[in-house]
Amino acid sequence: MGLTSHKVLALSALVSVLLVVGTVWLWPRLARGGWAAVCGRIGTILATQLAVVCTLGLAANNSFAFYSSWDDLLGTADNGPVNIENQFADGRRTAGIQQIGNENVRGANTVGRDPAVVGRLERIRIPGATTGLATEGYVYLPPQYFQPEYQNRKFPAAMAITGFPGDAKNLVTKLNYPATELQQIREGKMKPTVLVLMRPSPAMPRDTECEDIPGGPQAESYFAKDVPAAIRGSYRVGAAPGDWGLVGNSTGGYCALKLAMKHPEVFSAAVSLSGYYRAADDPTTGDLFGGQQQRRNEADLSWRLANLPHPAVSLLVGGSKEGDGDYYESTRQFVAAAKGGPTRVSSITLETGGHNFNTWNRMLPASLGWLSEHLNAPA
């Protein structure tokens, strides 16, 4: 049974209940003195607490989709390169990306499953030709991708990256990028755009912060080079300046800003929702920079604006004044540092809102509309 299976959760809950009942039943017998009784009491308490914690953890994982499988949780998933030939939605056969399956587009008053009406959501595995990394994600193809008048056109693309340790599934179940884009297109607020929905690290369970780690995973190169090349090789996506953008929340927001600032030749615009501006440094990241202070500085986005030439990219930063730590103050400093240069920074500021999906959902429609304004139309 899979990690996210309802059967696993139900079994864990049943074991928890049985252990609680067993503890209540045995406790009078374990009330007497002696080491055996003491060890028995300790054992029943530990077993009960462990079972309850496991049940709560499974429930939280099913709700927030932190890990999608046992291999994902244990870090034993195969991240090696793949080279598989597949049949894609438009009938072309391509090498590289593996199509795992299709999922329904939900929300936005979607009626029926005709891709020319609601688009198509494909679950895929994206290999890294230059880095050897690979990870699973989703591609959303808008309705126009399947309409006759667009059959010879290439589309702009936006790479959406969730927060660590989240799964790409969060971008479908919690933020629902496909339905949000579909509604924005219907309202004339967004151009048809191919969405590439991804998790923030291609080397789970390590948090790579989208960095090329000395002697470790080359995550920056994976996102900036391998993913766009693989997507262009499998779908009708453009490669011209202005054809690629980024959007992300939390860690994904930091990644979106950094990738755009470091690779303006690939990404013309980026959106950060409650993102930060300096790489995290904790047990999940390890040493990202090989002890090199210069590399650490270059991963600090405010430092880049203060010390390096400003790239000609458009950035949107969104968050709240209250409820999200020091986000507001650090964002003010970032926006101020960008003034007077070719890096153009816009902002969305909510009065209140935490570091959560509810806050990001409030900003997502306007953010996708803004991003679309800074990308090319299908051509």
mmCIF file of C-alpha atoms in Angstrom:
data_model
loop_
_atom_site.group_PDB
_atom_site.id
_atom_site.type_symbol
_atom_site.label_atom_id
_atom_site.label_comp_id
_atom_site.label_asym_id
_atom_site.label_seq_id
_atom_site.Cartn_x
_atom_site.Cartn_y
_atom_site.Cartn_z
ATOM 1 C CA MET A 1 0.000 0.000 0.000
ATOM 2 C CA GLY A 2 1.257 3.461 -0.910
ATOM 3 C CA LEU A 3 2.208 6.145 1.609
ATOM 4 C CA THR A 4 -0.819 8.280 0.694
ATOM 5 C CA SER A 5 -3.251 5.370 0.585
ATOM 6 C CA HIS A 6 -6.385 5.812 2.685
ATOM 7 C CA LYS A 7 -5.982 2.168 3.731
ATOM 8 C CA VAL A 8 -2.617 2.953 5.331
ATOM 9 C CA LEU A 9 -4.129 5.873 7.228
ATOM 10 C CA ALA A 10 -7.108 3.790 8.328
ATOM 11 C CA LEU A 11 -4.848 0.934 9.494
ATOM 12 C CA SER A 12 -2.662 3.351 11.457
ATOM 13 C CA ALA A 13 -5.739 4.906 13.089
ATOM 14 C CA LEU A 14 -7.069 1.452 13.988
ATOM 15 C CA VAL A 15 -3.759 0.443 15.572
ATOM 16 C CA SER A 16 -3.753 3.699 17.562
ATOM 17 C CA VAL A 17 -7.251 3.082 18.883
ATOM 18 C CA LEU A 18 -6.439 -0.527 19.818
ATOM 19 C CA LEU A 19 -3.287 0.556 21.640
ATOM 20 C CA VAL A 20 -5.192 3.207 23.591
ATOM 21 C CA VAL A 21 -7.864 0.681 24.553
ATOM 22 C CA GLY A 22 -5.192 -1.887 25.429
ATOM 23 C CA THR A 23 -3.349 0.626 27.593
ATOM 24 C CA VAL A 24 -6.513 1.482 29.532
ATOM 25 C CA TRP A 25 -7.255 -2.214 30.027
ATOM 26 C CA LEU A 26 -3.717 -3.149 31.099
ATOM 27 C CA TRP A 27 -2.990 -0.125 33.273
ATOM 28 C CA PRO A 28 -4.475 -1.508 36.519
ATOM 29 C CA ARG A 29 -2.348 -4.636 36.116
ATOM 30 C CA LEU A 30 0.746 -2.513 35.565
ATOM 31 C CA ALA A 31 0.085 -0.321 38.620
ATOM 32 C CA ARG A 32 1.982 -2.579 41.002
ATOM 33 C CA GLY A 33 5.630 -2.066 41.832
ATOM 34 C CA GLY A 34 8.631 -3.791 40.320
ATOM 35 C CA TRP A 35 10.750 -3.257 37.223
ATOM 36 C CA ALA A 36 8.517 -5.393 35.019
ATOM 37 C CA ALA A 37 5.476 -3.231 35.774
ATOM 38 C CA VAL A 38 7.435 0.011 35.318
ATOM 39 C CA CYS A 39 8.833 -1.151 31.977
ATOM 40 C CA GLY A 40 5.330 -2.234 30.971
ATOM 41 C CA ARG A 41 3.909 1.211 31.711
ATOM 42 C CA ILE A 42 6.709 2.916 29.811
ATOM 43 C CA GLY A 43 6.285 0.539 26.882
ATOM 44 C CA THR A 44 2.531 1.073 26.576
ATOM 45 C CA ILE A 45 2.928 4.855 26.754
ATOM 46 C CA LEU A 46 5.646 4.891 24.084
ATOM 47 C CA ALA A 47 3.768 2.522 21.778
ATOM 48 C CA THR A 48 0.542 4.507 22.081
ATOM 49 C CA GLN A 49 2.247 7.859 21.483
ATOM 50 C CA LEU A 50 4.220 6.508 18.516
ATOM 51 C CA ALA A 51 1.066 5.133 16.898
ATOM 52 C CA VAL A 52 -0.841 8.390 17.413
ATOM 53 C CA VAL A 53 2.057 10.470 16.040
ATOM 54 C CA CYS A 54 2.295 8.214 12.976
ATOM 55 C CA THR A 55 -1.438 8.571 12.369
ATOM 56 C CA LEU A 56 -1.278 12.352 12.665
ATOM 57 C CA GLY A 57 1.763 12.428 10.369
ATOM 58 C CA LEU A 58 0.023 10.327 7.738
ATOM 59 C CA ALA A 59 -3.072 12.528 7.938
ATOM 60 C CA ALA A 60 -0.982 15.686 7.556
ATOM 61 C CA ASN A 61 0.941 14.213 4.629
ATOM 62 C CA ASN A 62 -2.292 13.223 2.878
ATOM 63 C CA SER A 63 -3.575 16.750 3.355
ATOM 64 C CA PHE A 64 -0.460 18.698 2.359
ATOM 65 C CA ALA A 65 1.241 16.150 0.054
ATOM 66 C CA PHE A 66 4.738 16.561 1.506
ATOM 67 C CA TYR A 67 5.792 13.088 0.299
ATOM 68 C CA SER A 68 4.098 11.084 -2.433
ATOM 69 C CA SER A 69 5.578 7.608 -1.792
ATOM 70 C CA TRP A 70 7.595 5.522 0.673
ATOM 71 C CA ASP A 71 10.684 5.964 -1.522
ATOM 72 C CA ASP A 72 10.076 9.703 -1.489
ATOM 73 C CA LEU A 73 9.874 9.743 2.307
ATOM 74 C CA LEU A 74 12.926 7.535 2.821
ATOM 75 C CA GLY A 75 14.990 9.190 0.099
ATOM 76 C CA THR A 76 15.376 5.948 -1.857
ATOM 77 C CA ALA A 77 13.631 7.099 -5.053
ATOM 78 C CA ASP A 78 15.565 6.567 -8.261
ATOM 79 C CA ASN A 79 16.825 9.982 -9.402
ATOM 80 C CA GLY A 80 18.913 8.595 -12.227
ATOM 81 C CA PRO A 81 18.549 9.715 -15.830
ATOM 82 C CA VAL A 82 15.801 8.169 -17.956
ATOM 83 C CA ASN A 83 15.351 8.024 -21.694
ATOM 84 C CA ILE A 84 11.881 6.841 -22.627
ATOM 85 C CA GLU A 85 9.982 7.339 -25.858
ATOM 86 C CA ASN A 86 6.361 8.344 -25.374
ATOM 87 C CA GLN A 87 3.199 9.333 -27.208
ATOM 88 C CA PHE A 88 2.136 12.843 -26.148
ATOM 89 C CA ALA A 89 -1.122 14.724 -26.367
ATOM 90 C CA ASP A 90 -0.524 16.182 -29.811
ATOM 91 C CA GLY A 91 0.470 12.825 -31.325
ATOM 92 C CA ARG A 92 4.221 13.390 -31.497
ATOM 93 C CA ARG A 93 6.640 10.776 -30.193
ATOM 94 C CA THR A 94 9.563 12.181 -28.263
ATOM 95 C CA ALA A 95 12.513 10.879 -26.290
ATOM 96 C CA GLY A 96 13.268 12.014 -22.776
ATOM 97 C CA ILE A 97 10.204 12.940 -20.737
ATOM 98 C CA GLN A 98 8.189 10.040 -19.360
ATOM 99 C CA GLN A 99 4.440 10.517 -19.296
ATOM 100 C CA ILE A 100 3.089 8.728 -16.222
ATOM 101 C CA GLY A 101 -0.598 9.474 -16.621
ATOM 102 C CA ASN A 102 -3.369 12.036 -17.011
ATOM 103 C CA GLU A 103 -5.467 13.708 -14.328
ATOM 104 C CA ASN A 104 -8.715 15.624 -14.478
ATOM 105 C CA VAL A 105 -8.731 19.406 -14.502
ATOM 106 C CA ARG A 106 -10.981 20.391 -11.606
ATOM 107 C CA GLY A 107 -12.612 23.664 -10.693
ATOM 108 C CA ALA A 108 -13.190 26.808 -12.763
ATOM 109 C CA ASN A 109 -16.624 25.427 -13.694
ATOM 110 C CA THR A 110 -15.043 22.700 -15.814
ATOM 111 C CA VAL A 111 -17.721 20.670 -17.548
ATOM 112 C CA GLY A 112 -16.658 17.617 -19.529
ATOM 113 C CA ARG A 113 -13.158 16.374 -20.257
ATOM 114 C CA ASP A 114 -12.601 17.693 -23.777
ATOM 115 C CA PRO A 115 -9.009 19.029 -23.758
ATOM 116 C CA ALA A 116 -9.987 21.684 -26.307
ATOM 117 C CA VAL A 117 -12.354 23.052 -23.636
ATOM 118 C CA VAL A 118 -10.612 22.459 -20.286
ATOM 119 C CA GLY A 119 -7.043 21.682 -21.321
ATOM 120 C CA ARG A 120 -5.084 18.652 -20.216
ATOM 121 C CA LEU A 121 -3.103 17.853 -17.070
ATOM 122 C CA GLU A 122 -0.321 15.294 -17.555
ATOM 123 C CA ARG A 123 1.766 13.770 -14.804
ATOM 124 C CA ILE A 124 5.328 13.403 -16.055
ATOM 125 C CA ARG A 125 8.881 12.579 -15.054
ATOM 126 C CA ILE A 126 11.458 15.095 -16.239
ATOM 127 C CA PRO A 127 15.014 13.827 -16.795
ATOM 128 C CA GLY A 128 18.068 16.054 -16.680
ATOM 129 C CA ALA A 129 20.210 15.457 -19.734
ATOM 130 C CA THR A 130 23.208 17.394 -18.367
ATOM 131 C CA THR A 131 22.837 16.835 -14.621
ATOM 132 C CA GLY A 132 21.577 13.253 -14.403
ATOM 133 C CA LEU A 133 18.827 14.393 -12.032
ATOM 134 C CA ALA A 134 15.149 13.607 -12.511
ATOM 135 C CA THR A 135 11.918 14.363 -10.713
ATOM 136 C CA GLU A 136 8.184 13.988 -11.181
ATOM 137 C CA GLY A 137 5.828 16.867 -11.829
ATOM 138 C CA TYR A 138 2.894 17.950 -13.958
ATOM 139 C CA VAL A 139 2.358 19.762 -17.231
ATOM 140 C CA TYR A 140 -0.856 21.662 -17.837
ATOM 141 C CA LEU A 141 -1.660 22.274 -21.498
ATOM 142 C CA PRO A 142 -4.308 25.007 -21.942
ATOM 143 C CA PRO A 143 -7.357 24.406 -24.188
ATOM 144 C CA GLN A 144 -5.853 26.406 -27.047
ATOM 145 C CA TYR A 145 -3.044 23.843 -27.304
ATOM 146 C CA PHE A 146 -5.630 21.431 -28.767
ATOM 147 C CA GLN A 147 -7.604 23.864 -30.909
ATOM 148 C CA PRO A 148 -7.086 23.804 -34.707
ATOM 149 C CA GLU A 149 -6.212 27.484 -35.024
ATOM 150 C CA TYR A 150 -3.274 26.997 -32.637
ATOM 151 C CA GLN A 151 -1.967 23.708 -34.027
ATOM 152 C CA ASN A 152 1.164 25.265 -35.523
ATOM 153 C CA ARG A 153 1.876 27.701 -32.709
ATOM 154 C CA LYS A 154 4.418 27.476 -29.912
ATOM 155 C CA PHE A 155 3.295 28.525 -26.459
ATOM 156 C CA PRO A 156 4.962 30.430 -23.628
ATOM 157 C CA ALA A 157 5.696 28.378 -20.519
ATOM 158 C CA ALA A 158 5.776 29.098 -16.801
ATOM 159 C CA MET A 159 7.584 26.848 -14.352
ATOM 160 C CA ALA A 160 5.747 26.754 -11.010
ATOM 161 C CA ILE A 161 7.732 25.557 -7.973
ATOM 162 C CA THR A 162 6.207 24.742 -4.596
ATOM 163 C CA GLY A 163 7.792 25.105 -1.163
ATOM 164 C CA PHE A 164 10.080 22.591 0.533
ATOM 165 C CA PRO A 165 9.444 19.758 1.313
ATOM 166 C CA GLY A 166 6.220 19.926 -0.662
ATOM 167 C CA ASP A 167 5.281 17.779 -3.614
ATOM 168 C CA ALA A 168 4.263 19.071 -7.049
ATOM 169 C CA LYS A 169 0.811 17.684 -6.248
ATOM 170 C CA ASN A 170 0.339 20.664 -3.912
ATOM 171 C CA LEU A 171 0.208 22.908 -6.965
ATOM 172 C CA VAL A 172 -2.831 20.973 -8.182
ATOM 173 C CA THR A 173 -4.675 20.105 -4.960
ATOM 174 C CA LYS A 174 -3.860 23.145 -2.792
ATOM 175 C CA LEU A 175 -3.280 25.997 -5.247
ATOM 176 C CA ASN A 176 -4.929 24.506 -8.356
ATOM 177 C CA TYR A 177 -2.835 26.264 -10.977
ATOM 178 C CA PRO A 178 -4.664 24.589 -13.911
ATOM 179 C CA ALA A 179 -8.126 25.810 -12.867
ATOM 180 C CA THR A 180 -6.771 29.257 -12.009
ATOM 181 C CA GLU A 181 -5.176 29.648 -15.440
ATOM 182 C CA LEU A 182 -8.291 28.335 -17.161
ATOM 183 C CA GLN A 183 -10.444 30.914 -15.382
ATOM 184 C CA GLN A 184 -7.971 33.708 -16.136
ATOM 185 C CA ILE A 185 -7.968 32.771 -19.837
ATOM 186 C CA ARG A 186 -11.771 32.766 -19.930
ATOM 187 C CA GLU A 187 -11.846 36.222 -18.368
ATOM 188 C CA GLY A 188 -9.292 37.535 -20.850
ATOM 189 C CA LYS A 189 -6.718 38.198 -18.128
ATOM 190 C CA MET A 190 -4.090 35.687 -19.257
ATOM 191 C CA LYS A 191 -2.620 34.369 -22.490
ATOM 192 C CA PRO A 192 -2.641 30.579 -22.999
ATOM 193 C CA THR A 193 0.473 29.321 -21.224
ATOM 194 C CA VAL A 194 1.922 25.869 -20.652
ATOM 195 C CA LEU A 195 2.438 25.312 -16.924
ATOM 196 C CA VAL A 196 5.223 23.061 -15.633
ATOM 197 C CA LEU A 197 4.417 22.207 -11.999
ATOM 198 C CA MET A 198 7.378 21.025 -9.922
ATOM 199 C CA ARG A 199 8.691 20.378 -6.441
ATOM 200 C CA PRO A 200 11.604 22.559 -5.226
ATOM 201 C CA SER A 201 14.321 19.897 -5.140
ATOM 202 C CA PRO A 202 15.280 17.232 -7.693
ATOM 203 C CA ALA A 203 17.387 15.494 -5.035
ATOM 204 C CA MET A 204 14.905 14.796 -2.233
ATOM 205 C CA PRO A 205 15.047 14.568 0.745
ATOM 206 C CA ARG A 206 17.784 17.210 0.516
ATOM 207 C CA ASP A 207 16.737 20.834 0.204
ATOM 208 C CA THR A 208 18.978 22.078 -2.602
ATOM 209 C CA GLU A 209 17.598 25.650 -2.623
ATOM 210 C CA CYS A 210 17.891 25.445 -6.446
ATOM 211 C CA GLU A 211 21.667 25.661 -6.104
ATOM 212 C CA ASP A 212 24.514 23.954 -7.969
ATOM 213 C CA ILE A 213 26.139 22.321 -4.938
ATOM 214 C CA PRO A 214 29.903 21.711 -5.151
ATOM 215 C CA GLY A 215 30.358 17.961 -5.306
ATOM 216 C CA GLY A 216 26.580 17.488 -5.033
ATOM 217 C CA PRO A 217 23.329 17.825 -7.004
ATOM 218 C CA GLN A 218 23.395 20.486 -9.718
ATOM 219 C CA ALA A 219 19.859 21.688 -9.018
ATOM 220 C CA GLU A 220 20.242 25.162 -10.536
ATOM 221 C CA SER A 221 21.401 23.709 -13.835
ATOM 222 C CA TYR A 222 18.571 21.189 -13.712
ATOM 223 C CA PHE A 223 15.905 23.897 -13.430
ATOM 224 C CA ALA A 224 17.566 26.467 -15.697
ATOM 225 C CA LYS A 225 18.823 24.168 -18.470
ATOM 226 C CA ASP A 226 17.519 20.606 -18.328
ATOM 227 C CA VAL A 227 13.847 21.258 -17.611
ATOM 228 C CA PRO A 228 13.297 23.905 -20.324
ATOM 229 C CA ALA A 229 15.168 21.748 -22.859
ATOM 230 C CA ALA A 230 13.159 18.638 -21.977
ATOM 231 C CA ILE A 231 9.843 20.482 -22.125
ATOM 232 C CA ARG A 232 10.697 22.118 -25.463
ATOM 233 C CA GLY A 233 11.634 18.717 -26.833
ATOM 234 C CA SER A 234 8.281 17.208 -25.891
ATOM 235 C CA TYR A 235 5.749 20.021 -26.240
ATOM 236 C CA ARG A 236 5.119 23.002 -28.505
ATOM 237 C CA VAL A 237 6.872 25.495 -26.252
ATOM 238 C CA GLY A 238 8.936 28.418 -27.507
ATOM 239 C CA ALA A 239 12.620 29.083 -26.890
ATOM 240 C CA ALA A 240 12.717 32.790 -27.747
ATOM 241 C CA PRO A 241 13.371 35.527 -25.170
ATOM 242 C CA GLY A 242 10.138 36.089 -23.315
ATOM 243 C CA ASP A 243 8.859 32.536 -23.734
ATOM 244 C CA TRP A 244 9.716 31.342 -20.207
ATOM 245 C CA GLY A 245 8.734 32.592 -16.752
ATOM 246 C CA LEU A 246 8.747 31.328 -13.163
ATOM 247 C CA VAL A 247 6.394 31.411 -10.202
ATOM 248 C CA GLY A 248 6.738 29.862 -6.767
ATOM 249 C CA ASN A 249 5.692 29.959 -3.132
ATOM 250 C CA SER A 250 8.012 29.952 -0.116
ATOM 251 C CA THR A 251 11.174 28.049 -1.178
ATOM 252 C CA GLY A 252 9.757 28.008 -4.693
ATOM 253 C CA GLY A 253 9.458 31.790 -4.569
ATOM 254 C CA TYR A 254 13.119 32.150 -3.645
ATOM 255 C CA CYS A 255 14.025 29.725 -6.435
ATOM 256 C CA ALA A 256 11.906 31.653 -8.956
ATOM 257 C CA LEU A 257 13.612 34.959 -8.181
ATOM 258 C CA LYS A 258 17.114 33.483 -8.099
ATOM 259 C CA LEU A 259 16.766 31.510 -11.324
ATOM 260 C CA ALA A 260 15.405 34.545 -13.177
ATOM 261 C CA MET A 261 18.109 36.857 -11.833
ATOM 262 C CA LYS A 262 20.916 34.417 -12.634
ATOM 263 C CA HIS A 263 19.526 33.252 -15.978
ATOM 264 C CA PRO A 264 17.820 36.195 -17.691
ATOM 265 C CA GLU A 265 18.686 34.584 -21.030
ATOM 266 C CA VAL A 266 16.160 31.849 -20.176
ATOM 267 C CA PHE A 267 13.558 33.480 -17.911
ATOM 268 C CA SER A 268 12.202 36.948 -18.576
ATOM 269 C CA ALA A 269 9.934 37.223 -15.523
ATOM 270 C CA ALA A 270 9.355 35.619 -12.127
ATOM 271 C CA VAL A 271 6.792 35.729 -9.319
ATOM 272 C CA SER A 272 7.571 35.029 -5.658
ATOM 273 C CA LEU A 273 4.730 34.368 -3.205
ATOM 274 C CA SER A 274 6.022 34.670 0.372
ATOM 275 C CA GLY A 275 9.484 33.826 -0.886
ATOM 276 C CA TYR A 276 12.670 34.806 0.884
ATOM 277 C CA TYR A 277 15.870 36.338 -0.437
ATOM 278 C CA ARG A 278 18.705 34.336 1.110
ATOM 279 C CA ALA A 279 19.286 30.573 0.885
ATOM 280 C CA ALA A 280 18.187 28.572 3.886
ATOM 281 C CA ASP A 281 20.898 26.993 6.034
ATOM 282 C CA ASP A 282 19.697 24.070 8.155
ATOM 283 C CA PRO A 283 20.070 20.278 8.455
ATOM 284 C CA THR A 284 17.941 19.703 5.330
ATOM 285 C CA THR A 285 20.273 21.816 3.159
ATOM 286 C CA GLY A 286 23.672 20.773 4.440
ATOM 287 C CA ASP A 287 26.564 22.815 3.081
ATOM 288 C CA LEU A 288 25.216 24.268 -0.155
ATOM 289 C CA PHE A 289 28.303 26.275 -1.041
ATOM 290 C CA GLY A 290 31.301 24.101 -0.238
ATOM 291 C CA GLY A 291 32.447 26.588 2.390
ATOM 292 C CA GLN A 292 32.849 29.335 -0.232
ATOM 293 C CA GLN A 293 31.635 32.705 1.020
ATOM 294 C CA GLN A 294 31.448 34.163 -2.481
ATOM 295 C CA ARG A 295 29.012 31.484 -3.575
ATOM 296 C CA ARG A 296 26.936 32.110 -0.462
ATOM 297 C CA ASN A 297 26.893 35.832 -1.222
ATOM 298 C CA GLU A 298 25.776 35.235 -4.786
ATOM 299 C CA ALA A 299 22.819 33.200 -3.513
ATOM 300 C CA ASP A 300 21.740 36.216 -1.441
ATOM 301 C CA LEU A 301 19.446 38.120 -3.801
ATOM 302 C CA SER A 302 19.727 41.450 -1.987
ATOM 303 C CA TRP A 303 23.526 41.119 -2.063
ATOM 304 C CA ARG A 304 23.354 40.512 -5.817
ATOM 305 C CA LEU A 305 21.410 43.714 -6.356
ATOM 306 C CA ALA A 306 23.867 45.668 -4.220
ATOM 307 C CA ASN A 307 27.064 44.235 -5.707
ATOM 308 C CA LEU A 308 26.430 42.831 -9.194
ATOM 309 C CA PRO A 309 24.979 44.252 -12.424
ATOM 310 C CA HIS A 310 21.201 44.128 -12.390
ATOM 311 C CA PRO A 311 19.707 41.667 -14.887
ATOM 312 C CA ALA A 312 16.997 42.895 -17.255
ATOM 313 C CA VAL A 313 14.118 40.867 -15.813
ATOM 314 C CA SER A 314 10.695 41.654 -14.379
ATOM 315 C CA LEU A 315 9.927 40.392 -10.878
ATOM 316 C CA LEU A 316 6.767 40.334 -8.776
ATOM 317 C CA VAL A 317 6.980 39.774 -5.017
ATOM 318 C CA GLY A 318 3.845 39.072 -3.012
ATOM 319 C CA GLY A 319 3.154 38.604 0.665
ATOM 320 C CA SER A 320 1.632 40.167 3.765
ATOM 321 C CA LYS A 321 2.580 42.891 6.223
ATOM 322 C CA GLU A 322 1.619 40.791 9.231
ATOM 323 C CA GLY A 323 1.655 37.074 9.889
ATOM 324 C CA ASP A 324 4.659 35.985 7.809
ATOM 325 C CA GLY A 325 7.720 36.626 9.943
ATOM 326 C CA ASP A 326 10.154 39.236 8.627
ATOM 327 C CA TYR A 327 8.861 38.915 5.049
ATOM 328 C CA TYR A 328 7.584 42.490 4.806
ATOM 329 C CA GLU A 329 10.775 44.189 5.978
ATOM 330 C CA SER A 330 13.097 42.017 3.871
ATOM 331 C CA THR A 331 10.870 42.615 0.842
ATOM 332 C CA ARG A 332 11.005 46.385 1.345
ATOM 333 C CA GLN A 333 14.800 46.172 1.355
ATOM 334 C CA PHE A 334 14.813 44.024 -1.790
ATOM 335 C CA VAL A 335 12.497 46.373 -3.691
ATOM 336 C CA ALA A 336 14.536 49.403 -2.638
ATOM 337 C CA ALA A 337 17.789 47.764 -3.780
ATOM 338 C CA ALA A 338 16.349 47.181 -7.265
ATOM 339 C CA LYS A 339 15.387 50.805 -7.902
ATOM 340 C CA GLY A 340 17.220 52.629 -10.642
ATOM 341 C CA GLY A 341 18.318 49.512 -12.544
ATOM 342 C CA PRO A 342 17.018 47.297 -15.334
ATOM 343 C CA THR A 343 15.559 44.820 -12.817
ATOM 344 C CA ARG A 344 11.920 45.882 -12.503
ATOM 345 C CA VAL A 345 10.182 44.810 -9.291
ATOM 346 C CA SER A 346 6.434 44.987 -8.673
ATOM 347 C CA SER A 347 4.704 43.905 -5.475
ATOM 348 C CA ILE A 348 1.462 42.631 -3.962
ATOM 349 C CA THR A 349 1.057 43.433 -0.277
ATOM 350 C CA LEU A 350 -1.743 41.981 1.830
ATOM 351 C CA GLU A 351 -2.434 43.562 5.215
ATOM 352 C CA THR A 352 -2.575 40.173 6.947
ATOM 353 C CA GLY A 353 -1.937 36.590 5.932
ATOM 354 C CA GLY A 354 0.220 33.727 7.101
ATOM 355 C CA HIS A 355 2.788 31.582 5.358
ATOM 356 C CA ASN A 356 0.134 29.246 3.980
ATOM 357 C CA PHE A 357 -1.880 28.160 0.958
ATOM 358 C CA ASN A 358 -4.805 30.408 1.842
ATOM 359 C CA THR A 359 -2.603 33.494 1.508
ATOM 360 C CA TRP A 360 -1.046 32.275 -1.729
ATOM 361 C CA ASN A 361 -4.438 31.412 -3.208
ATOM 362 C CA ARG A 362 -5.520 35.004 -2.678
ATOM 363 C CA MET A 363 -2.574 36.269 -4.720
ATOM 364 C CA LEU A 364 -2.375 33.573 -7.388
ATOM 365 C CA PRO A 365 -4.910 34.843 -9.992
ATOM 366 C CA ALA A 366 -3.415 38.334 -10.117
ATOM 367 C CA SER A 367 0.106 36.865 -10.098
ATOM 368 C CA LEU A 368 -0.553 34.626 -13.104
ATOM 369 C CA GLY A 369 -2.150 37.534 -14.929
ATOM 370 C CA TRP A 370 0.917 39.694 -14.241
ATOM 371 C CA LEU A 371 3.271 36.928 -15.345
ATOM 372 C CA SER A 372 1.326 36.461 -18.578
ATOM 373 C CA GLU A 373 1.723 40.159 -19.362
ATOM 374 C CA HIS A 374 5.490 39.675 -19.321
ATOM 375 C CA LEU A 375 5.523 36.576 -21.545
ATOM 376 C CA ASN A 376 5.069 36.225 -25.283
ATOM 377 C CA ALA A 377 1.782 35.241 -26.861
ATOM 378 C CA PRO A 378 1.548 31.884 -28.667
ATOM 379 C CA ALA A 379 3.337 32.350 -31.984
#
